[in-house]
mmCIF file of C-alpha atoms in Angstrom:
data_model
loop_
_atom_site.group_PDB
_atom_site.id
_atom_site.type_symbol
_atom_site.label_atom_id
_atom_site.label_comp_id
_atom_site.label_asym_id
_atom_site.label_seq_id
_atom_site.Cartn_x
_atom_site.Cartn_y
_atom_site.Cartn_z
ATOM 1 C CA CYS A 1 -50.179 -113.421 108.683
ATOM 2 C CA ARG A 2 -53.781 -112.942 109.822
ATOM 3 C CA SER A 3 -54.902 -116.460 110.635
ATOM 4 C CA SER A 4 -58.402 -115.392 111.683
ATOM 5 C CA TYR A 5 -59.426 -115.391 108.009
ATOM 6 C CA THR A 6 -58.844 -118.128 105.419
ATOM 7 C CA ASN A 7 -59.656 -117.952 101.720
ATOM 8 C CA LYS A 8 -60.848 -120.829 99.502
ATOM 9 C CA ASN A 9 -57.228 -121.961 99.004
ATOM 10 C CA ASN A 10 -56.763 -122.245 102.775
ATOM 11 C CA GLN A 11 -54.384 -119.274 102.757
ATOM 12 C CA CYS A 12 -54.465 -116.285 105.108
ATOM 13 C CA PRO A 13 -53.961 -112.616 104.196
ATOM 14 C CA ILE A 14 -50.705 -110.886 105.030
ATOM 15 C CA VAL A 15 -50.988 -107.368 106.461
ATOM 16 C CA LEU A 16 -48.430 -104.624 106.884
ATOM 17 C CA ARG A 17 -48.577 -103.209 110.396
ATOM 18 C CA ILE A 18 -47.159 -99.735 110.967
ATOM 19 C CA THR A 19 -46.576 -98.371 114.462
ATOM 20 C CA TYR A 20 -45.733 -94.690 114.835
ATOM 21 C CA GLN A 21 -45.801 -92.505 117.933
ATOM 22 C CA GLY A 22 -47.735 -95.117 119.902
ATOM 23 C CA ASP A 23 -50.404 -95.593 117.218
ATOM 24 C CA SER A 24 -50.749 -98.619 114.908
ATOM 25 C CA ARG A 25 -52.439 -99.185 111.589
ATOM 26 C CA ASP A 26 -52.786 -102.297 109.412
ATOM 27 C CA ILE A 27 -52.656 -102.165 105.626
ATOM 28 C CA CYS A 28 -53.748 -105.081 103.475
ATOM 29 C CA THR A 29 -50.961 -106.179 101.123
ATOM 30 C CA ARG A 30 -53.301 -108.336 98.955
ATOM 31 C CA LEU A 31 -50.821 -111.159 99.398
ATOM 32 C CA ASN A 32 -51.684 -114.518 100.979
ATOM 33 C CA CYS A 33 -49.726 -117.326 102.624
ATOM 34 C CA ASP A 34 -50.296 -120.818 104.003
ATOM 35 C CA PRO A 35 -50.355 -120.150 107.779
ATOM 36 C CA ASN A 36 -48.326 -123.308 108.371
ATOM 37 C CA LEU A 37 -45.453 -121.872 106.286
ATOM 38 C CA TRP A 38 -45.449 -118.437 107.885
ATOM 39 C CA ASN A 39 -42.460 -117.536 110.059
ATOM 40 C CA SER A 40 -43.674 -114.741 112.341
ATOM 41 C CA ASP A 41 -40.195 -113.986 113.704
ATOM 42 C CA ALA A 42 -38.566 -113.587 110.284
ATOM 43 C CA GLU A 43 -41.809 -112.120 108.798
ATOM 44 C CA CYS A 44 -41.521 -114.266 105.697
ATOM 45 C CA CYS A 45 -42.742 -117.467 104.089
ATOM 46 C CA MET A 46 -40.652 -120.570 104.750
ATOM 47 C CA GLY A 47 -39.645 -123.029 102.050
ATOM 48 C CA ASN A 48 -37.635 -123.084 98.837
ATOM 49 C CA SER A 49 -40.520 -123.154 96.373
ATOM 50 C CA PRO A 50 -40.752 -120.543 93.602
ATOM 51 C CA GLU A 51 -44.052 -119.375 95.133
ATOM 52 C CA ALA A 52 -42.373 -118.730 98.494
ATOM 53 C CA ALA A 53 -39.485 -116.894 96.823
ATOM 54 C CA ASP A 54 -41.873 -114.642 94.839
ATOM 55 C CA LEU A 55 -43.950 -113.916 97.939
ATOM 56 C CA ASN A 56 -40.922 -112.975 100.012
ATOM 57 C CA ALA A 57 -39.570 -110.762 97.227
ATOM 58 C CA ASN A 58 -42.896 -108.910 97.092
ATOM 59 C CA LEU A 59 -42.948 -108.502 100.863
ATOM 60 C CA LYS A 60 -39.419 -107.101 100.828
ATOM 61 C CA GLU A 61 -40.400 -104.624 98.077
ATOM 62 C CA ILE A 62 -43.422 -103.478 100.133
ATOM 63 C CA TYR A 63 -41.232 -103.036 103.216
ATOM 64 C CA TYR A 64 -38.625 -100.931 101.432
ATOM 65 C CA ARG A 65 -41.287 -98.836 99.712
ATOM 66 C CA CYS A 66 -42.878 -98.117 103.061
ATOM 67 C CA LYS A 67 -39.563 -97.229 104.687
ATOM 68 C CA GLU A 68 -38.609 -94.980 101.765
ATOM 69 C CA GLN A 69 -41.898 -93.090 102.039
ATOM 70 C CA PHE A 70 -41.435 -92.717 105.796
ATOM 71 C CA ASP A 71 -37.898 -91.369 105.354
ATOM 72 C CA ARG A 72 -39.040 -88.894 102.716
ATOM 73 C CA MET A 73 -41.717 -87.482 105.004
ATOM 74 C CA LYS A 74 -39.361 -87.433 107.989
ATOM 75 C CA TYR A 75 -36.585 -85.532 106.209
ATOM 76 C CA THR A 76 -38.879 -82.719 105.061
ATOM 77 C CA GLY A 77 -38.766 -81.496 108.660
ATOM 78 C CA ARG A 78 -42.565 -81.122 108.679
ATOM 79 C CA ALA A 79 -44.591 -82.959 111.340
ATOM 80 C CA PHE A 80 -46.954 -85.624 109.999
ATOM 81 C CA THR A 81 -49.398 -88.180 111.357
ATOM 82 C CA LEU A 82 -49.654 -91.910 110.901
ATOM 83 C CA GLY A 83 -52.815 -91.318 108.892
ATOM 84 C CA GLU A 84 -50.918 -89.133 106.407
ATOM 85 C CA LEU A 85 -48.233 -91.809 106.012
ATOM 86 C CA VAL A 86 -50.824 -94.533 105.432
ATOM 87 C CA SER A 87 -52.629 -92.283 102.948
ATOM 88 C CA LYS A 88 -49.394 -91.820 100.981
ATOM 89 C CA LEU A 89 -48.698 -95.560 100.996
ATOM 90 C CA LYS A 90 -52.190 -96.366 99.766
ATOM 91 C CA GLY A 91 -51.890 -93.763 97.046
ATOM 92 C CA SER A 92 -55.021 -92.031 98.265
ATOM 93 C CA GLY A 93 -53.290 -88.720 98.999
ATOM 94 C CA ASN A 94 -53.219 -85.721 96.729
ATOM 95 C CA LYS A 95 -52.682 -86.312 93.062
ATOM 96 C CA PRO A 96 -48.917 -86.128 92.352
ATOM 97 C CA GLN A 97 -47.837 -82.654 91.286
ATOM 98 C CA THR A 98 -46.247 -82.420 87.856
ATOM 99 C CA ILE A 99 -43.627 -80.096 86.486
ATOM 100 C CA ILE A 100 -45.734 -78.744 83.590
ATOM 101 C CA ASN A 101 -48.638 -78.003 85.956
ATOM 102 C CA TYR A 102 -46.236 -76.199 88.276
ATOM 103 C CA LEU A 103 -44.773 -74.143 85.418
ATOM 104 C CA LYS A 104 -48.230 -73.211 84.136
ATOM 105 C CA ALA A 105 -49.364 -72.209 87.628
ATOM 106 C CA LYS A 106 -46.328 -69.945 87.904
ATOM 107 C CA THR A 107 -47.101 -68.341 84.546
ATOM 108 C CA HIS A 108 -50.713 -67.769 85.616
ATOM 109 C CA GLU A 109 -49.412 -66.012 88.729
ATOM 110 C CA LEU A 110 -47.085 -63.854 86.604
ATOM 111 C CA ASN A 111 -50.010 -62.860 84.370
ATOM 112 C CA THR A 112 -51.561 -61.024 87.328
ATOM 113 C CA ARG A 113 -48.297 -59.170 88.021
ATOM 114 C CA VAL A 114 -47.536 -57.941 84.489
ATOM 115 C CA GLY A 115 -47.292 -54.176 84.532
ATOM 116 C CA ILE A 116 -47.039 -54.119 88.333
ATOM 117 C CA ASP A 117 -43.657 -55.582 89.241
ATOM 118 C CA ILE A 118 -42.717 -57.663 86.193
ATOM 119 C CA THR A 119 -42.620 -57.125 82.445
ATOM 120 C CA VAL A 120 -44.288 -58.932 79.574
ATOM 121 C CA ALA A 121 -40.822 -60.204 78.622
ATOM 122 C CA THR A 122 -40.506 -62.012 81.965
ATOM 123 C CA ARG A 123 -43.815 -63.763 81.438
ATOM 124 C CA GLN A 124 -42.799 -64.703 77.900
ATOM 125 C CA LYS A 125 -39.593 -66.231 79.250
ATOM 126 C CA TYR A 126 -41.599 -68.602 81.449
ATOM 127 C CA LEU A 127 -43.892 -69.469 78.540
ATOM 128 C CA ARG A 128 -40.841 -70.408 76.472
ATOM 129 C CA CYS A 129 -39.530 -72.459 79.399
ATOM 130 C CA ILE A 130 -42.791 -74.460 79.433
ATOM 131 C CA LYS A 131 -42.548 -75.107 75.705
ATOM 132 C CA HIS A 132 -38.908 -76.213 75.979
ATOM 133 C CA MET A 133 -39.731 -78.508 78.910
ATOM 134 C CA GLU A 134 -42.634 -80.099 77.006
ATOM 135 C CA ASP A 135 -40.366 -80.732 74.021
ATOM 136 C CA PHE A 136 -37.659 -82.127 76.324
ATOM 137 C CA LEU A 137 -40.044 -84.588 78.016
ATOM 138 C CA LYS A 138 -41.323 -85.824 74.660
ATOM 139 C CA LEU A 139 -37.821 -86.359 73.300
ATOM 140 C CA LYS A 140 -36.154 -87.764 76.418
ATOM 141 C CA PHE A 141 -38.943 -89.702 78.139
ATOM 142 C CA ARG A 142 -41.700 -89.883 75.494
ATOM 143 C CA LYS A 143 -44.029 -88.223 78.007
ATOM 144 C CA THR A 144 -46.117 -85.060 78.041
ATOM 145 C CA ASP A 145 -45.495 -84.434 81.733
ATOM 146 C CA MET A 146 -43.489 -85.723 84.703
ATOM 147 C CA ALA A 147 -44.110 -85.979 88.430
ATOM 148 C CA LEU A 148 -42.057 -83.546 90.481
ATOM 149 C CA VAL A 149 -40.758 -86.366 92.678
ATOM 150 C CA SER A 150 -39.191 -87.953 89.581
ATOM 151 C CA ILE A 151 -36.971 -84.964 88.822
ATOM 152 C CA THR A 152 -33.326 -85.538 89.691
ATOM 153 C CA ASN A 153 -30.043 -83.700 89.291
ATOM 154 C CA GLU A 154 -29.494 -85.760 86.150
ATOM 155 C CA THR A 155 -32.843 -84.548 84.756
ATOM 156 C CA ILE A 156 -31.768 -80.926 85.247
ATOM 157 C CA GLN A 157 -28.431 -81.591 83.556
ATOM 158 C CA ASP A 158 -30.137 -83.344 80.633
ATOM 159 C CA PHE A 159 -32.573 -80.444 80.224
ATOM 160 C CA PHE A 160 -29.672 -77.983 80.146
ATOM 161 C CA TYR A 161 -27.889 -79.872 77.354
ATOM 162 C CA PHE A 162 -31.207 -80.225 75.512
ATOM 163 C CA LEU A 163 -31.484 -76.415 75.553
ATOM 164 C CA ARG A 164 -27.902 -76.076 74.308
ATOM 165 C CA VAL A 165 -27.937 -78.775 71.618
ATOM 166 C CA GLU A 166 -31.525 -79.292 70.456
ATOM 167 C CA LYS A 167 -32.733 -75.701 70.922
ATOM 168 C CA ASN A 168 -29.385 -74.118 69.963
ATOM 169 C CA ASN A 169 -29.486 -71.633 72.854
ATOM 170 C CA SER A 170 -26.343 -69.947 74.116
ATOM 171 C CA HIS A 171 -24.820 -71.105 77.398
ATOM 172 C CA ASN A 172 -26.116 -68.128 79.396
ATOM 173 C CA THR A 173 -29.589 -68.252 77.827
ATOM 174 C CA SER A 174 -29.806 -71.923 78.823
ATOM 175 C CA VAL A 175 -28.679 -71.024 82.347
ATOM 176 C CA ASN A 176 -31.509 -68.480 82.554
ATOM 177 C CA TYR A 177 -34.060 -71.171 81.685
ATOM 178 C CA ILE A 178 -32.606 -73.360 84.448
ATOM 179 C CA LYS A 179 -33.037 -70.403 86.816
ATOM 180 C CA CYS A 180 -36.702 -70.156 85.757
ATOM 181 C CA LEU A 181 -37.118 -73.833 86.532
ATOM 182 C CA LYS A 182 -35.457 -73.451 89.924
ATOM 183 C CA THR A 183 -37.689 -70.484 90.808
ATOM 184 C CA VAL A 184 -40.742 -72.619 90.056
ATOM 185 C CA LEU A 185 -39.556 -75.726 91.919
ATOM 186 C CA MET A 186 -38.152 -74.170 95.102
ATOM 187 C CA PRO A 187 -41.601 -73.867 96.797
ATOM 188 C CA ALA A 188 -42.227 -77.555 96.032
ATOM 189 C CA ILE A 189 -38.895 -78.427 97.646
ATOM 190 C CA LYS A 190 -39.548 -76.253 100.716
ATOM 191 C CA HIS A 191 -43.082 -77.600 101.249
ATOM 192 C CA GLY A 192 -42.030 -81.228 101.003
ATOM 193 C CA ILE A 193 -43.786 -81.969 97.707
ATOM 194 C CA MET A 194 -40.366 -82.886 96.369
ATOM 195 C CA TYR A 195 -38.312 -85.038 98.713
ATOM 196 C CA HIS A 196 -34.948 -83.798 97.543
ATOM 197 C CA ASP A 197 -33.407 -80.745 95.899
ATOM 198 C CA PRO A 198 -32.402 -81.660 92.313
ATOM 199 C CA PHE A 199 -30.392 -78.417 92.105
ATOM 200 C CA TYR A 200 -28.139 -79.378 95.009
ATOM 201 C CA GLU A 201 -24.562 -79.480 93.744
ATOM 202 C CA CYS A 202 -25.822 -78.578 90.268
ATOM 203 C CA LYS A 203 -22.804 -77.008 88.565
ATOM 204 C CA ILE A 204 -24.651 -74.968 85.938
ATOM 205 C CA THR A 205 -23.425 -71.377 86.167
ATOM 206 C CA PRO A 206 -23.292 -68.450 83.723
ATOM 207 C CA LYS A 207 -20.110 -67.662 81.844
ATOM 208 C CA ALA A 208 -18.492 -64.257 82.002
ATOM 209 C CA VAL A 209 -19.291 -62.228 78.893
ATOM 210 C CA MET A 210 -17.084 -59.490 77.483
ATOM 211 C CA ARG A 211 -19.417 -56.515 77.137
ATOM 212 C CA GLY A 212 -18.830 -54.638 73.909
ATOM 213 C CA CYS A 213 -19.135 -50.890 73.476
ATOM 214 C CA LEU A 214 -18.600 -48.216 70.864
ATOM 215 C CA SER A 215 -15.542 -45.975 70.900
ATOM 216 C CA THR A 216 -15.802 -42.184 70.742
ATOM 217 C CA GLU A 217 -14.695 -42.316 67.101
ATOM 218 C CA GLU A 218 -17.419 -44.819 66.241
ATOM 219 C CA LEU A 219 -20.018 -42.660 67.968
ATOM 220 C CA HIS A 220 -18.938 -39.703 65.846
ATOM 221 C CA LYS A 221 -19.099 -41.798 62.656
ATOM 222 C CA ILE A 222 -22.714 -42.725 63.398
ATOM 223 C CA GLN A 223 -23.541 -39.144 64.382
ATOM 224 C CA ASP A 224 -22.043 -37.737 61.158
ATOM 225 C CA LEU A 225 -24.058 -39.954 58.783
ATOM 226 C CA THR A 226 -26.172 -37.953 56.320
ATOM 227 C CA ASN A 227 -28.784 -38.600 53.632
ATOM 228 C CA LEU A 228 -30.508 -41.306 55.651
ATOM 229 C CA ASN A 229 -34.127 -42.187 54.993
ATOM 230 C CA GLU A 230 -36.607 -41.230 57.710
ATOM 231 C CA GLY A 231 -36.840 -44.689 59.325
ATOM 232 C CA VAL A 232 -33.076 -45.210 59.543
ATOM 233 C CA GLU A 233 -32.475 -41.651 60.764
ATOM 234 C CA ASN A 234 -35.072 -42.061 63.494
ATOM 235 C CA ALA A 235 -33.469 -45.330 64.645
ATOM 236 C CA ARG A 236 -30.012 -43.674 64.567
ATOM 237 C CA ASP A 237 -31.171 -40.752 66.720
ATOM 238 C CA ILE A 238 -32.916 -42.926 69.305
ATOM 239 C CA PHE A 239 -29.854 -45.174 69.496
ATOM 240 C CA LEU A 240 -27.535 -42.179 69.983
ATOM 241 C CA PHE A 241 -29.862 -40.793 72.654
ATOM 242 C CA ALA A 242 -29.493 -44.129 74.489
ATOM 243 C CA CYS A 243 -25.705 -43.920 74.098
ATOM 244 C CA TYR A 244 -25.692 -40.506 75.825
ATOM 245 C CA THR A 245 -28.217 -41.362 78.564
ATOM 246 C CA GLY A 246 -27.692 -45.087 79.228
ATOM 247 C CA MET A 247 -31.430 -45.784 79.027
ATOM 248 C CA ALA A 248 -32.597 -49.289 78.096
ATOM 249 C CA TYR A 249 -34.975 -49.804 75.165
ATOM 250 C CA VAL A 250 -38.117 -50.299 77.266
ATOM 251 C CA ASP A 251 -37.362 -47.129 79.260
ATOM 252 C CA ILE A 252 -36.887 -45.062 76.101
ATOM 253 C CA GLN A 253 -40.136 -46.516 74.793
ATOM 254 C CA GLN A 254 -41.885 -45.200 77.937
ATOM 255 C CA PHE A 255 -39.926 -41.932 78.016
ATOM 256 C CA SER A 256 -41.975 -38.723 77.811
ATOM 257 C CA LYS A 257 -41.693 -35.081 78.825
ATOM 258 C CA LYS A 258 -43.006 -35.875 82.334
ATOM 259 C CA HIS A 259 -39.635 -37.545 82.965
ATOM 260 C CA LEU A 260 -37.726 -34.365 82.050
ATOM 261 C CA ILE A 261 -37.057 -32.111 85.028
ATOM 262 C CA ARG A 262 -35.596 -28.630 84.751
ATOM 263 C CA GLU A 263 -33.271 -27.944 87.664
ATOM 264 C CA PRO A 264 -33.033 -24.501 89.394
ATOM 265 C CA ASP A 265 -29.806 -23.799 87.488
ATOM 266 C CA GLY A 266 -31.640 -24.304 84.186
ATOM 267 C CA SER A 267 -30.114 -27.700 83.355
ATOM 268 C CA LEU A 268 -32.270 -30.656 82.375
ATOM 269 C CA CYS A 269 -32.306 -34.056 84.063
ATOM 270 C CA ILE A 270 -34.149 -37.284 83.440
ATOM 271 C CA HIS A 271 -35.950 -38.725 86.457
ATOM 272 C CA LYS A 272 -37.396 -42.099 85.572
ATOM 273 C CA PRO A 273 -37.792 -45.412 87.459
ATOM 274 C CA ARG A 274 -36.319 -48.304 85.506
ATOM 275 C CA GLN A 275 -38.951 -50.700 84.221
ATOM 276 C CA LYS A 276 -36.774 -53.701 85.077
ATOM 277 C CA THR A 277 -35.862 -52.885 88.677
ATOM 278 C CA GLY A 278 -38.077 -49.986 89.724
ATOM 279 C CA VAL A 279 -34.943 -48.096 90.818
ATOM 280 C CA LEU A 280 -35.040 -44.392 90.002
ATOM 281 C CA SER A 281 -32.541 -43.292 87.350
ATOM 282 C CA PHE A 282 -31.234 -39.741 87.721
ATOM 283 C CA ILE A 283 -29.509 -38.690 84.489
ATOM 284 C CA PRO A 284 -28.281 -35.133 83.786
ATOM 285 C CA LEU A 285 -29.015 -34.498 80.105
ATOM 286 C CA LEU A 286 -25.875 -33.939 78.032
ATOM 287 C CA PRO A 287 -26.062 -31.154 75.385
ATOM 288 C CA VAL A 288 -25.765 -33.688 72.547
ATOM 289 C CA ALA A 289 -28.770 -35.629 73.926
ATOM 290 C CA GLN A 290 -30.711 -32.394 74.373
ATOM 291 C CA ARG A 291 -30.105 -31.444 70.728
ATOM 292 C CA ILE A 292 -31.480 -34.802 69.595
ATOM 293 C CA LEU A 293 -34.731 -34.149 71.472
ATOM 294 C CA GLU A 294 -34.927 -30.577 70.107
ATOM 295 C CA ASN A 295 -34.796 -31.993 66.572
ATOM 296 C CA TYR A 296 -38.017 -33.860 67.356
ATOM 297 C CA SER A 297 -39.803 -30.870 68.867
ATOM 298 C CA PRO A 298 -42.166 -28.928 66.582
ATOM 299 C CA THR A 299 -41.645 -25.812 68.734
ATOM 300 C CA GLY A 300 -37.893 -26.177 69.229
ATOM 301 C CA ASP A 301 -38.496 -26.549 72.971
ATOM 302 C CA VAL A 302 -36.937 -29.749 74.253
ATOM 303 C CA MET A 303 -39.928 -30.297 76.533
ATOM 304 C CA ASP A 304 -42.208 -30.626 73.498
ATOM 305 C CA PHE A 305 -40.312 -33.451 71.806
ATOM 306 C CA ARG A 306 -42.390 -36.054 69.993
ATOM 307 C CA TRP A 307 -41.020 -39.229 68.518
ATOM 308 C CA TYR A 308 -42.258 -42.686 67.732
ATOM 309 C CA VAL A 309 -40.141 -45.566 69.027
ATOM 310 C CA ILE A 310 -40.421 -48.557 66.707
ATOM 311 C CA SER A 311 -39.937 -52.135 67.936
ATOM 312 C CA ASN A 312 -36.561 -53.256 69.228
ATOM 313 C CA GLN A 313 -36.292 -55.777 66.379
ATOM 314 C CA LYS A 314 -36.865 -53.086 63.739
ATOM 315 C CA ILE A 315 -34.368 -50.731 65.350
ATOM 316 C CA ASN A 316 -31.775 -53.512 65.383
ATOM 317 C CA GLY A 317 -32.477 -54.077 61.687
ATOM 318 C CA HIS A 318 -31.813 -50.395 60.964
ATOM 319 C CA LEU A 319 -28.691 -50.490 63.169
ATOM 320 C CA LYS A 320 -27.273 -53.194 60.925
ATOM 321 C CA THR A 321 -27.594 -50.772 58.000
ATOM 322 C CA ILE A 322 -26.151 -47.920 60.055
ATOM 323 C CA GLY A 323 -23.129 -50.009 61.043
ATOM 324 C CA GLN A 324 -22.408 -50.794 57.389
ATOM 325 C CA LEU A 325 -22.776 -47.151 56.317
ATOM 326 C CA ALA A 326 -20.514 -45.948 59.142
ATOM 327 C CA GLY A 327 -17.886 -48.605 58.456
ATOM 328 C CA ILE A 328 -18.144 -50.145 61.939
ATOM 329 C CA ASN A 329 -16.988 -53.753 62.116
ATOM 330 C CA GLN A 330 -18.702 -54.873 65.287
ATOM 331 C CA LYS A 331 -22.385 -55.827 65.286
ATOM 332 C CA LEU A 332 -24.694 -53.019 66.363
ATOM 333 C CA PHE A 333 -27.698 -53.782 68.572
ATOM 334 C CA PHE A 334 -29.715 -51.477 70.787
ATOM 335 C CA HIS A 335 -28.420 -52.627 74.184
ATOM 336 C CA LEU A 336 -24.902 -51.793 73.021
ATOM 337 C CA ALA A 337 -25.889 -48.168 73.674
ATOM 338 C CA ARG A 338 -26.191 -48.847 77.409
ATOM 339 C CA HIS A 339 -22.736 -50.452 77.473
ATOM 340 C CA THR A 340 -21.342 -47.490 75.528
ATOM 341 C CA PHE A 341 -22.764 -44.985 78.016
ATOM 342 C CA ALA A 342 -21.334 -46.944 80.953
ATOM 343 C CA THR A 343 -17.872 -47.316 79.444
ATOM 344 C CA THR A 344 -17.048 -44.776 76.741
ATOM 345 C CA VAL A 345 -19.191 -41.823 77.799
ATOM 346 C CA THR A 346 -18.851 -41.979 81.593
ATOM 347 C CA LEU A 347 -16.207 -44.271 83.144
ATOM 348 C CA SER A 348 -13.580 -43.493 80.516
ATOM 349 C CA ASN A 349 -13.992 -39.821 81.318
ATOM 350 C CA GLY A 350 -13.466 -40.187 85.056
ATOM 351 C CA ILE A 351 -17.068 -40.511 86.266
ATOM 352 C CA PRO A 352 -17.027 -42.671 89.442
ATOM 353 C CA LEU A 353 -18.577 -46.132 89.301
ATOM 354 C CA GLU A 354 -21.095 -45.227 92.026
ATOM 355 C CA THR A 355 -22.363 -42.259 90.003
ATOM 356 C CA VAL A 356 -22.670 -44.360 86.849
ATOM 357 C CA SER A 357 -24.566 -47.013 88.817
ATOM 358 C CA HIS A 358 -27.059 -44.371 89.995
ATOM 359 C CA MET A 359 -27.599 -43.046 86.474
ATOM 360 C CA LEU A 360 -28.105 -46.556 85.089
ATOM 361 C CA GLY A 361 -30.659 -47.308 87.809
ATOM 362 C CA HIS A 362 -28.874 -50.431 89.011
ATOM 363 C CA SER A 363 -29.984 -51.989 92.285
ATOM 364 C CA SER A 364 -26.378 -53.035 92.982
ATOM 365 C CA ILE A 365 -23.021 -51.633 91.982
ATOM 366 C CA VAL A 366 -22.012 -55.196 91.057
ATOM 367 C CA MET A 367 -24.370 -54.918 88.083
ATOM 368 C CA THR A 368 -22.545 -51.786 86.938
ATOM 369 C CA GLN A 369 -19.229 -53.594 87.123
ATOM 370 C CA ARG A 370 -20.619 -56.284 84.805
ATOM 371 C CA TYR A 371 -21.826 -53.734 82.265
ATOM 372 C CA ALA A 372 -18.832 -51.471 82.237
ATOM 373 C CA ARG A 373 -15.184 -52.108 81.504
ATOM 374 C CA MET A 374 -12.474 -49.504 81.654
ATOM 375 C CA SER A 375 -11.147 -48.345 78.301
ATOM 376 C CA GLY A 376 -7.442 -48.345 77.499
ATOM 377 C CA TYR A 377 -7.495 -44.558 77.449
ATOM 378 C CA ARG A 378 -8.667 -44.306 81.041
ATOM 379 C CA VAL A 379 -6.086 -46.856 82.203
ATOM 380 C CA LYS A 380 -3.314 -44.803 80.558
ATOM 381 C CA GLU A 381 -4.559 -41.604 82.174
ATOM 382 C CA ASP A 382 -4.631 -43.201 85.609
ATOM 383 C CA MET A 383 -1.180 -44.742 85.193
ATOM 384 C CA LYS A 384 0.338 -41.343 84.315
ATOM 385 C CA LYS A 385 0.030 -40.522 88.009
ATOM 386 C CA LEU A 386 2.605 -43.240 88.731
ATOM 387 C CA MET A 387 5.070 -42.379 85.978
ATOM 388 C CA GLY A 388 6.878 -39.820 88.108
ATOM 389 C CA LEU A 389 7.148 -42.195 91.065
ATOM 390 C CA PHE A 390 8.494 -45.140 89.106
ATOM 391 C CA GLY A 391 10.455 -43.437 86.316
#
């Protein structure tokens, strides 16, 4: 209680004194007390009056707020000065960072990297994440934004269930949005902008998905379809080419004759870096895939092939028609071709997992294991080796 100054009510101002590393600083609390009622040892106002009780409650709140701020800055592991602590307590530091601003800054950064090391689809995923977060904040908190320091583990969990229930996303799609959020927030956690990690002990993990694929018989049914209109036939051929090469849609869209290499023995191979990972895919061209390209060459030379790859959505629309015409029960979509190449075309015919991984352009063999599952035929063939031993 600073008794050197008295206001018109004969009360003196109360200051908060902070001492840190041998330096002290006083902060005005804007609270006042009768100097005769001030207990300097207990640092509170004496008496049982409601005014004294309110004053002491306010002082206690100020003390705990100060200690909480000090602890937050201490546990970041970053050195700080008394001036920085006082600035935080006075609220005169940097404007609090918000989650929407952080997400938008990340998207702006991604805009400069599109076509270099990320795809347009990656940027679009972050844009959708922003939109979902804005909708979540409006519904849950009736806000348009939220300070990063306010985000807790519970907030992350609530956002996940918002994505599942309100936005009707699948479990794994919702997990991917949480991963986007974590990517954006980790720098804020590391630099001490956030005082805690809301993802710590966050039990949101992807579920294992059974990857479908076409059987050899189903491939032949699609291949044997006739009397298709030009659009459907084109979609069928591009899909089959993906089934026999394992190429993803975006890579087939970029595919041209510069990616076809004729080996010294006369065989053809595809050399193309994957758009998603940048890893070079090396794919020997099967005769059936070569014939598909020859059908689209005006000269009959496979190197002169010319085709137009329509959008993924349109191809999937045509694949629905193709599946009905071929009498295939499972849903056809373009990425199914990549699973089919990994399982039916290669692994089921004895091609080692490491070789398949190289052809698919995976950065890790673990990815290949997720895409491919052994067919019953291959299991039977392998088990025949044991029949004689355990007859």
